[in-house]
PDB file of C-alpha atoms and ligand atoms in Angstrom:
ATOM      1  CA  MET D   1      -6.252  -3.172  25.075  1.00  0.00           C
ATOM      2  CA  ILE D   2      -9.701  -2.123  23.292  1.00  0.00           C
ATOM      3  CA  TYR D   3      -9.788  -0.734  19.713  1.00  0.00           C
ATOM      4  CA  PRO D   4     -12.028   1.554  18.416  1.00  0.00           C
ATOM      5  CA  ALA D   5     -14.329   0.739  15.181  1.00  0.00           C
ATOM      6  CA  VAL D   6     -15.525   3.760  13.333  1.00  0.00           C
ATOM      7  CA  ASP D   7     -17.844   2.861  10.745  1.00  0.00           C
ATOM      8  CA  GLY D   8     -17.476  -0.632  11.448  1.00  0.00           C
ATOM      9  CA  VAL D   9     -13.824  -0.144  10.317  1.00  0.00           C
ATOM     10  CA  PRO D  10     -11.639  -1.308  13.288  1.00  0.00           C
ATOM     11  CA  VAL D  11      -8.247   1.675  14.371  1.00  0.00           C
ATOM     12  CA  VAL D  12      -5.601  -0.796  15.699  1.00  0.00           C
ATOM     13  CA  LEU D  13      -2.814   1.444  16.588  1.00  0.00           C
ATOM     14  CA  THR D  14      -0.900   1.756  19.051  1.00  0.00           C
ATOM     15  CA  ASP D  15      -1.464   5.635  19.581  1.00  0.00           C
ATOM     16  CA  VAL D  16      -5.121   5.492  19.244  1.00  0.00           C
ATOM     17  CA  ASP D  17      -5.618   8.672  21.013  1.00  0.00           C
ATOM     18  CA  GLY D  18      -3.058  10.783  18.888  1.00  0.00           C
ATOM     19  CA  TRP D  19      -4.722   8.698  15.811  1.00  0.00           C
ATOM     20  CA  LEU D  20      -8.409  10.175  16.786  1.00  0.00           C
ATOM     21  CA  ALA D  21      -7.034  13.675  17.941  1.00  0.00           C
ATOM     22  CA  GLU D  22      -5.516  14.127  14.748  1.00  0.00           C
ATOM     23  CA  GLU D  23      -8.408  12.919  12.579  1.00  0.00           C
ATOM     24  CA  ALA D  24     -11.145  14.019  14.569  1.00  0.00           C
ATOM     25  CA  ALA D  25     -12.448  16.862  11.792  1.00  0.00           C
ATOM     26  CA  SER D  26     -12.758  14.109   9.432  1.00  0.00           C
ATOM     27  CA  LEU D  27     -13.788  11.077  11.266  1.00  0.00           C
ATOM     28  CA  VAL D  28     -17.185  13.928  12.696  1.00  0.00           C
ATOM     29  CA  CYS D  29     -17.569  15.063   9.037  1.00  0.00           C
ATOM     30  CA  ARG D  30     -21.239  13.911   7.053  1.00  0.00           C
ATOM     31  CA  ARG D  31     -20.414  12.299   5.062  1.00  0.00           C
ATOM     32  CA  ASP D  32     -23.917  13.114   2.468  1.00  0.00           C
ATOM     33  CA  LEU D  33     -22.442  16.935   1.828  1.00  0.00           C
ATOM     34  CA  PRO D  34     -22.449  18.228  -1.890  1.00  0.00           C
ATOM     35  CA  PRO D  35     -18.048  19.067  -2.542  1.00  0.00           C
ATOM     36  CA  ALA D  36     -19.030  22.583  -2.725  1.00  0.00           C
ATOM     37  CA  VAL D  37     -20.542  22.780   0.897  1.00  0.00           C
ATOM     38  CA  LEU D  38     -17.928  20.352   2.408  1.00  0.00           C
ATOM     39  CA  GLY D  39     -15.455  22.682   0.410  1.00  0.00           C
ATOM     40  CA  ARG D  40     -16.610  26.480   2.278  1.00  0.00           C
ATOM     41  CA  ILE D  41     -16.109  24.269   5.583  1.00  0.00           C
ATOM     42  CA  ALA D  42     -13.000  22.975   5.137  1.00  0.00           C
ATOM     43  CA  GLN D  43     -11.573  25.944   3.635  1.00  0.00           C
ATOM     44  CA  GLY D  44     -12.610  26.754   8.072  1.00  0.00           C
ATOM     45  CA  ALA D  45     -11.328  23.841   9.390  1.00  0.00           C
ATOM     46  CA  GLY D  46      -8.493  22.586   6.896  1.00  0.00           C
ATOM     47  CA  GLY D  47      -5.969  20.178   7.161  1.00  0.00           C
ATOM     48  CA  VAL D  48      -7.669  16.817   6.906  1.00  0.00           C
ATOM     49  CA  LEU D  49     -10.201  18.147   5.753  1.00  0.00           C
ATOM     50  CA  TRP D  50      -8.592  19.415   2.587  1.00  0.00           C
ATOM     51  CA  ARG D  51      -6.559  16.321   2.471  1.00  0.00           C
ATOM     52  CA  ASP D  52      -9.819  14.126   1.535  1.00  0.00           C
ATOM     53  CA  LEU D  53     -10.966  16.358  -0.288  1.00  0.00           C
ATOM     54  CA  GLU D  54      -8.480  16.759  -2.585  1.00  0.00           C
ATOM     55  CA  ARG D  55      -7.407  12.524  -2.227  1.00  0.00           C
ATOM     56  CA  ARG D  56     -11.817  12.244  -2.930  1.00  0.00           C
ATOM     57  CA  ALA D  57     -11.293  14.741  -5.894  1.00  0.00           C
ATOM     58  CA  ILE D  58      -7.695  12.278  -7.185  1.00  0.00           C
ATOM     59  CA  ALA D  59      -9.701   8.653  -6.966  1.00  0.00           C
ATOM     60  CA  ALA D  60     -13.374   9.751  -8.045  1.00  0.00           C
ATOM     61  CA  ALA D  61     -11.510  11.177 -11.945  1.00  0.00           C
ATOM     62  CA  SER D  62      -8.127   9.148 -12.295  1.00  0.00           C
ATOM     63  CA  PRO D  63      -8.721   6.452 -15.107  1.00  0.00           C
ATOM     64  CA  ASP D  64      -7.747   3.189 -14.471  1.00  0.00           C
ATOM     65  CA  SER D  65      -4.153   2.879 -15.733  1.00  0.00           C
ATOM     66  CA  PRO D  66      -1.809  -0.436 -16.325  1.00  0.00           C
ATOM     67  CA  LEU D  67      -0.780  -0.332 -12.842  1.00  0.00           C
ATOM     68  CA  TRP D  68      -3.939  -1.635 -12.015  1.00  0.00           C
ATOM     69  CA  GLN D  69      -4.707  -3.834 -15.193  1.00  0.00           C
ATOM     70  CA  TRP D  70      -1.053  -5.212 -13.566  1.00  0.00           C
ATOM     71  CA  VAL D  71      -1.861  -6.242  -9.987  1.00  0.00           C
ATOM     72  CA  ARG D  72      -5.565  -7.876 -10.844  1.00  0.00           C
ATOM     73  CA  GLN D  73      -3.736  -9.687 -13.422  1.00  0.00           C
ATOM     74  CA  ILE D  74      -1.878 -11.189 -10.967  1.00  0.00           C
ATOM     75  CA  LEU D  75      -4.584 -11.334  -7.988  1.00  0.00           C
ATOM     76  CA  ALA D  76      -6.256 -12.849 -10.454  1.00  0.00           C
ATOM     77  CA  SER D  77      -3.279 -15.937 -10.041  1.00  0.00           C
ATOM     78  CA  ILE D  78      -3.138 -15.995  -6.547  1.00  0.00           C
ATOM     79  CA  ASP D  79      -5.148 -18.181  -3.609  1.00  0.00           C
ATOM     80  CA  GLY D  80      -5.665 -18.098   0.277  1.00  0.00           C
ATOM     81  CA  ARG D  81      -5.306 -14.986   2.207  1.00  0.00           C
ATOM     82  CA  ILE D  82      -3.665 -11.320   0.614  1.00  0.00           C
ATOM     83  CA  VAL D  83      -2.624  -8.171   2.476  1.00  0.00           C
ATOM     84  CA  GLU D  84      -1.952  -5.163   1.028  1.00  0.00           C
ATOM     85  CA  LEU D  85      -0.224  -2.572   2.450  1.00  0.00           C
ATOM     86  CA  GLY D  86      -0.659   1.472   2.127  1.00  0.00           C
ATOM     87  CA  CYS D  87      -4.252   0.178   0.020  1.00  0.00           C
ATOM     88  CA  GLY D  88      -5.653   3.381   0.098  1.00  0.00           C
ATOM     89  CA  THR D  89      -8.972   2.861  -1.906  1.00  0.00           C
ATOM     90  CA  GLY D  90      -8.350  -0.359  -3.442  1.00  0.00           C
ATOM     91  CA  ARG D  91      -8.523   0.672  -7.176  1.00  0.00           C
ATOM     92  CA  HIS D  92      -7.673  -3.365  -7.660  1.00  0.00           C
ATOM     93  CA  GLY D  93     -11.511  -3.770  -6.676  1.00  0.00           C
ATOM     94  CA  ASP D  94     -10.794  -7.632  -4.846  1.00  0.00           C
ATOM     95  CA  ALA D  95     -12.402  -8.315  -2.466  1.00  0.00           C
ATOM     96  CA  ARG D  96     -10.310 -10.756  -0.968  1.00  0.00           C
ATOM     97  CA  VAL D  97      -8.711  -8.742  -0.377  1.00  0.00           C
ATOM     98  CA  LEU D  98      -7.527  -6.842   3.686  1.00  0.00           C
ATOM     99  CA  GLY D  99      -6.518  -3.764   2.674  1.00  0.00           C
ATOM    100  CA  ILE D 100      -4.138  -1.631   6.383  1.00  0.00           C
ATOM    101  CA  ASP D 101      -4.105   2.056   5.465  1.00  0.00           C
ATOM    102  CA  LEU D 102      -3.699   4.950   7.941  1.00  0.00           C
ATOM    103  CA  HIS D 103      -6.069   7.474   5.938  1.00  0.00           C
ATOM    104  CA  TRP D 104      -9.865   6.066   7.051  1.00  0.00           C
ATOM    105  CA  ASP D 105     -11.727   7.783   4.630  1.00  0.00           C
ATOM    106  CA  SER D 106     -10.017   6.308   1.670  1.00  0.00           C
ATOM    107  CA  LEU D 107     -10.929   2.692   3.322  1.00  0.00           C
ATOM    108  CA  ARG D 108     -14.463   3.451   3.027  1.00  0.00           C
ATOM    109  CA  ALA D 109     -14.140   2.876  -0.577  1.00  0.00           C
ATOM    110  CA  TYR D 110     -11.592   0.204   0.122  1.00  0.00           C
ATOM    111  CA  PRO D 111     -13.796  -3.316  -1.614  1.00  0.00           C
ATOM    112  CA  GLY D 112     -13.157  -5.910   1.060  1.00  0.00           C
ATOM    113  CA  PRO D 113     -12.400  -5.512   4.995  1.00  0.00           C
ATOM    114  CA  CYS D 114     -10.316  -3.801   5.627  1.00  0.00           C
ATOM    115  CA  LEU D 115      -8.288  -1.975   9.002  1.00  0.00           C
ATOM    116  CA  VAL D 116      -7.032   1.383  10.542  1.00  0.00           C
ATOM    117  CA  ALA D 117      -3.405   0.536  11.139  1.00  0.00           C
ATOM    118  CA  ASP D 118       0.277   1.310  10.228  1.00  0.00           C
ATOM    119  CA  ALA D 119       1.845  -0.934   7.554  1.00  0.00           C
ATOM    120  CA  LEU D 120       5.086  -0.077   9.337  1.00  0.00           C
ATOM    121  CA  ASP D 121       3.549  -2.237  12.095  1.00  0.00           C
ATOM    122  CA  PRO D 122       0.998  -3.926  10.951  1.00  0.00           C
ATOM    123  CA  PRO D 123      -1.258  -5.846  13.749  1.00  0.00           C
ATOM    124  CA  LEU D 124      -0.946  -9.176  12.408  1.00  0.00           C
ATOM    125  CA  PRO D 125       1.006 -12.848  12.758  1.00  0.00           C
ATOM    126  CA  GLY D 126       3.840 -13.399  11.268  1.00  0.00           C
ATOM    127  CA  HIS D 127       4.145 -15.915   7.895  1.00  0.00           C
ATOM    128  CA  CYS D 128       0.281 -15.436   7.828  1.00  0.00           C
ATOM    129  CA  CYS D 129      -0.079 -14.432   3.689  1.00  0.00           C
ATOM    130  CA  ASP D 130       0.434 -15.897   0.592  1.00  0.00           C
ATOM    131  CA  ALA D 131       0.800 -12.745  -1.120  1.00  0.00           C
ATOM    132  CA  VAL D 132       1.059  -8.982   0.060  1.00  0.00           C
ATOM    133  CA  LEU D 133       0.834  -5.598  -1.716  1.00  0.00           C
ATOM    134  CA  ALA D 134       2.780  -2.546  -1.298  1.00  0.00           C
ATOM    135  CA  ILE D 135       1.607  -0.885  -4.324  1.00  0.00           C
ATOM    136  CA  ASN D 136       2.482   3.072  -3.941  1.00  0.00           C
ATOM    137  CA  LEU D 137       3.368   2.586  -0.507  1.00  0.00           C
ATOM    138  CA  LEU D 138       7.437   2.435  -0.401  1.00  0.00           C
ATOM    139  CA  ASP D 139       8.110   6.752  -1.300  1.00  0.00           C
ATOM    140  CA  SER D 140       4.298   7.270   1.319  1.00  0.00           C
ATOM    141  CA  CYS D 141       5.807   5.534   3.863  1.00  0.00           C
ATOM    142  CA  ARG D 142       8.249   7.422   6.246  1.00  0.00           C
ATOM    143  CA  ASP D 143      10.813   4.226   6.530  1.00  0.00           C
ATOM    144  CA  PRO D 144      10.498   2.273   3.422  1.00  0.00           C
ATOM    145  CA  GLY D 145      13.320  -0.265   4.687  1.00  0.00           C
ATOM    146  CA  LEU D 146      10.940  -1.217   7.754  1.00  0.00           C
ATOM    147  CA  LEU D 147       8.016  -1.700   5.375  1.00  0.00           C
ATOM    148  CA  LEU D 148      10.132  -3.798   3.341  1.00  0.00           C
ATOM    149  CA  GLN D 149      11.115  -5.733   6.389  1.00  0.00           C
ATOM    150  CA  GLN D 150       7.864  -5.808   7.144  1.00  0.00           C
ATOM    151  CA  ALA D 151       6.257  -7.433   4.636  1.00  0.00           C
ATOM    152  CA  LEU D 152       8.488  -9.880   4.143  1.00  0.00           C
ATOM    153  CA  ALA D 153       7.744 -10.898   7.669  1.00  0.00           C
ATOM    154  CA  LEU D 154       3.868 -10.733   7.138  1.00  0.00           C
ATOM    155  CA  LEU D 155       4.674 -14.096   3.755  1.00  0.00           C
ATOM    156  CA  ALA D 156       4.267 -17.813   4.840  1.00  0.00           C
ATOM    157  CA  PRO D 157       6.534 -19.821   3.044  1.00  0.00           C
ATOM    158  CA  GLY D 158       6.012 -19.673  -1.285  1.00  0.00           C
ATOM    159  CA  GLY D 159       3.853 -16.385  -0.375  1.00  0.00           C
ATOM    160  CA  CYS D 160       4.990 -13.642  -2.980  1.00  0.00           C
ATOM    161  CA  LEU D 161       5.179  -9.682  -2.875  1.00  0.00           C
ATOM    162  CA  VAL D 162       3.527  -7.680  -5.101  1.00  0.00           C
ATOM    163  CA  MET D 163       4.969  -4.193  -5.474  1.00  0.00           C
ATOM    164  CA  ALA D 164       5.068  -1.513  -7.306  1.00  0.00           C
ATOM    165  CA  SER D 165       6.190   2.682  -6.374  1.00  0.00           C
ATOM    166  CA  PRO D 166       7.205   5.449  -8.571  1.00  0.00           C
ATOM    167  CA  LEU D 167      10.010   6.216  -6.536  1.00  0.00           C
ATOM    168  CA  HIS D 168       9.117  10.352  -6.137  1.00  0.00           C
ATOM    169  CA  TRP D 169      10.920  10.492  -3.060  1.00  0.00           C
ATOM    170  CA  GLN D 170       9.574  13.123  -1.067  1.00  0.00           C
ATOM    171  CA  ARG D 171      11.105  15.026   2.122  1.00  0.00           C
ATOM    172  CA  ALA D 172       7.772  15.934   3.742  1.00  0.00           C
ATOM    173  CA  VAL D 173       7.362  12.228   3.638  1.00  0.00           C
ATOM    174  CA  THR D 174      10.440  10.562   3.886  1.00  0.00           C
ATOM    175  CA  ALA D 175      14.272  11.430   5.800  1.00  0.00           C
ATOM    176  CA  PRO D 176      16.711  11.900   2.666  1.00  0.00           C
ATOM    177  CA  ASP D 177      18.560   8.884   4.078  1.00  0.00           C
ATOM    178  CA  ARG D 178      16.204   6.797   4.353  1.00  0.00           C
ATOM    179  CA  TRP D 179      15.336   7.449   0.197  1.00  0.00           C
ATOM    180  CA  LEU D 180      16.150   3.765  -1.974  1.00  0.00           C
ATOM    181  CA  THR D 181      16.789   3.307  -5.157  1.00  0.00           C
ATOM    182  CA  ALA D 182      14.847   0.587  -6.889  1.00  0.00           C
ATOM    183  CA  GLU D 183      18.216  -1.648  -8.224  1.00  0.00           C
ATOM    184  CA  PHE D 184      18.737  -1.466  -4.157  1.00  0.00           C
ATOM    185  CA  VAL D 185      14.900  -2.685  -3.489  1.00  0.00           C
ATOM    186  CA  THR D 186      15.705  -5.154  -5.973  1.00  0.00           C
ATOM    187  CA  GLU D 187      19.102  -6.529  -5.114  1.00  0.00           C
ATOM    188  CA  TRP D 188      17.495  -6.021  -1.296  1.00  0.00           C
ATOM    189  CA  LEU D 189      14.894  -8.632  -1.666  1.00  0.00           C
ATOM    190  CA  ARG D 190      17.289 -11.045  -4.145  1.00  0.00           C
ATOM    191  CA  GLY D 191      19.394 -11.057  -1.280  1.00  0.00           C
ATOM    192  CA  GLN D 192      16.568 -12.148   1.712  1.00  0.00           C
ATOM    193  CA  GLY D 193      16.694 -15.231  -0.826  1.00  0.00           C
ATOM    194  CA  LEU D 194      13.198 -13.834  -3.276  1.00  0.00           C
ATOM    195  CA  GLU D 195      12.960 -14.778  -6.903  1.00  0.00           C
ATOM    196  CA  VAL D 196      12.323 -11.046  -8.253  1.00  0.00           C
ATOM    197  CA  SER D 197      10.812 -10.021 -11.406  1.00  0.00           C
ATOM    198  CA  VAL D 198      10.498  -6.523 -12.533  1.00  0.00           C
ATOM    199  CA  GLY D 199       8.939  -4.311 -14.648  1.00  0.00           C
ATOM    200  CA  VAL D 200       7.753  -0.699 -15.633  1.00  0.00           C
ATOM    201  CA  GLU D 201       3.731   0.174 -15.495  1.00  0.00           C
ATOM    202  CA  GLU D 202       2.217   3.851 -15.647  1.00  0.00           C
ATOM    203  CA  TRP D 203       0.043   5.121 -12.991  1.00  0.00           C
ATOM    204  CA  VAL D 204      -2.427   7.549 -14.108  1.00  0.00           C
ATOM    205  CA  LEU D 205      -3.848  10.485 -11.589  1.00  0.00           C
ATOM    206  CA  GLN D 206      -5.985  13.386 -12.757  1.00  0.00           C
ATOM    207  CA  VAL D 207      -4.897  15.950 -10.393  1.00  0.00           C
ATOM    208  CA  GLY D 208      -6.939  18.545 -11.771  1.00  0.00           C
ATOM    209  CA  PRO D 209      -9.876  19.550 -14.103  1.00  0.00           C
ATOM    210  CA  HIS D 210      -6.838  19.733 -17.489  1.00  0.00           C
ATOM    211  CA  SER D 211      -3.820  18.023 -15.696  1.00  0.00           C
ATOM    212  CA  ARG D 212      -2.902  14.133 -15.655  1.00  0.00           C
ATOM    213  CA  THR D 213       0.558  13.640 -13.331  1.00  0.00           C
ATOM    214  CA  ILE D 214       1.790   9.959 -14.933  1.00  0.00           C
ATOM    215  CA  HIS D 215       4.271   7.887 -12.981  1.00  0.00           C
ATOM    216  CA  GLN D 216       6.456   5.317 -14.565  1.00  0.00           C
ATOM    217  CA  CYS D 217       6.358   3.120 -11.280  1.00  0.00           C
ATOM    218  CA  HIS D 218       8.857   0.589 -10.852  1.00  0.00           C
ATOM    219  CA  THR D 219       7.337  -3.161  -9.952  1.00  0.00           C
ATOM    220  CA  TRP D 220       8.798  -6.034  -8.740  1.00  0.00           C
ATOM    221  CA  LEU D 221       7.068  -9.314  -8.175  1.00  0.00           C
ATOM    222  CA  ALA D 222       8.869 -11.089  -5.757  1.00  0.00           C
ATOM    223  CA  ARG D 223       8.647 -14.855  -4.628  1.00  0.00           C
ATOM    224  CA  HIS D 224      10.681 -17.482  -2.580  1.00  0.00           C
ATOM    225  CA  ARG D 225      12.958 -19.863  -4.392  1.00  0.00           C
ATOM    226  CA  PRO D 226      12.122 -23.375  -4.632  1.00  0.00           C
ATOM    227  CA  PRO D 227      14.663 -24.967  -2.222  1.00  0.00           C
ATOM    228  CA  ALA D 228      17.961 -25.447  -3.897  1.00  0.00           C
ATOM    229  CA  PRO D 229      19.135 -28.450  -5.607  1.00  0.00           C
ATOM    230  CA  GLU D 230      21.079 -30.024  -3.378  1.00  0.00           C
ATOM    231  CA  HIS D 231      18.550 -29.742  -0.334  1.00  0.00           C
ATOM    232  CA  ARG D 232      16.223 -30.943  -3.166  1.00  0.00           C
ATOM    233  CA  ARG D 233      18.293 -34.226  -3.769  1.00  0.00           C
ATOM    234  CA  ASN D 234      18.887 -34.623   0.504  1.00  0.00           C
ATOM    235  CA  SER D 235      15.505 -34.757   0.674  1.00  0.00           C
ATOM    236  CA  GLY D 236      14.576 -37.251  -2.248  1.00  0.00           C
ATOM    237  CA  ALA D 237      12.957 -34.921  -4.176  1.00  0.00           C
ATOM    238  CA  VAL D 238      15.688 -35.648  -6.826  1.00  0.00           C
ATOM    239  CA  GLY D 239      17.514 -38.948  -7.563  1.00  0.00           C
ATOM    240  CA  ARG D 240      20.612 -40.001  -9.491  1.00  0.00           C
TER     241      ARG D 240
HETATM  242  C1  SAM Q 301       0.086   7.397  -2.896  1.00  0.00           C
HETATM  243  S1  SAM Q 301      -0.558   6.232  -1.691  1.00  0.00           S
HETATM  244  C2  SAM Q 301      -1.355   5.109  -2.645  1.00  0.00           C
HETATM  245  C3  SAM Q 301      -2.343   4.374  -2.980  1.00  0.00           C
HETATM  246  C4  SAM Q 301      -2.811   2.801  -2.505  1.00  0.00           C
HETATM  247  N1  SAM Q 301      -2.156   1.705  -2.796  1.00  0.00           N
HETATM  248  C5  SAM Q 301      -3.078   2.993  -4.344  1.00  0.00           C
HETATM  249  O1  SAM Q 301      -1.859   2.735  -4.795  1.00  0.00           O
HETATM  250  O2  SAM Q 301      -4.155   3.870  -5.114  1.00  0.00           O
HETATM  251  C6  SAM Q 301      -0.084   5.530  -0.393  1.00  0.00           C
HETATM  252  C7  SAM Q 301      -1.374   5.168   0.736  1.00  0.00           C
HETATM  253  O3  SAM Q 301      -0.246   4.892   1.798  1.00  0.00           O
HETATM  254  C8  SAM Q 301      -0.830   4.920   2.828  1.00  0.00           C
HETATM  255  N2  SAM Q 301       0.626   5.176   4.462  1.00  0.00           N
HETATM  256  C9  SAM Q 301       1.521   6.016   3.872  1.00  0.00           C
HETATM  257  N3  SAM Q 301       2.449   5.466   5.042  1.00  0.00           N
HETATM  258  C10 SAM Q 301       1.422   4.221   5.678  1.00  0.00           C
HETATM  259  C11 SAM Q 301       1.807   3.683   6.814  1.00  0.00           C
HETATM  260  N4  SAM Q 301       2.365   3.577   7.649  1.00  0.00           N
HETATM  261  N5  SAM Q 301       0.797   2.195   7.221  1.00  0.00           N
HETATM  262  C12 SAM Q 301       0.048   2.588   6.651  1.00  0.00           C
HETATM  263  N6  SAM Q 301      -0.313   2.956   5.869  1.00  0.00           N
HETATM  264  C13 SAM Q 301       0.099   4.214   5.392  1.00  0.00           C
HETATM  265  C14 SAM Q 301      -1.454   6.329   2.994  1.00  0.00           C
HETATM  266  O4  SAM Q 301      -1.671   6.457   3.478  1.00  0.00           O
HETATM  267  C15 SAM Q 301      -2.231   6.503   1.118  1.00  0.00           C
HETATM  268  O5  SAM Q 301      -3.262   5.703   1.175  1.00  0.00           O
END
């Protein structure tokens, strides 16, 4: 299979042609157009150009948030290979992180290497990451349960999962029978043998010139538990 790269961003999807057709207007749109001109073109073209314009305006106007400070603090303590699923524009600003998103226009602003790819079917080998980030993705994808499984499958032993979401579910994005509660996510991660710290951080979006949306995001920092004492005794790490 040969995958295209658009402006240097590889598009690694099973249905590349479907994605290219859906995103065509965004991909061929000149990037040097002033927002007012682009807005007038978008009025006619609609769809993906409006979406891009809105997302760019929100990204440009939104202030830094406590959520991003939380993410940066964790990133500062992590070495090795880091992947971010549903990365958007990468507000953490860390160029070491490999970003994955379906929205090519956001990736153009991403600080590190990036791929157009599906977080629910990531084109990466299993257990290859020392950290996996999924910030504000759980309630923005069609199958949050599958996302949890895929994120965990990427983690190397001892790796950590960094997740946040306001769990603001929308029927148009996620079928109601797939909505998850914060308690379910925490217990599911613990059930997979992870040590989990939970918290809440604010994520602020400037959605209009005089309007801000403040999300209270649930946060999860999850790591594989160290081997049980029984195992350590057997392996000689702890003697009597
Ligand atoms: C609410 S935005 C969050 C973006 C970024 N993480 C942030 O917090 O600023 C959700 C992002 O997830 C992406 N997304 C949704 N479903 C995805 C999927 N299956 N694979 C990759 N990205 C996905 C969207 O394109 C969007 O950029």
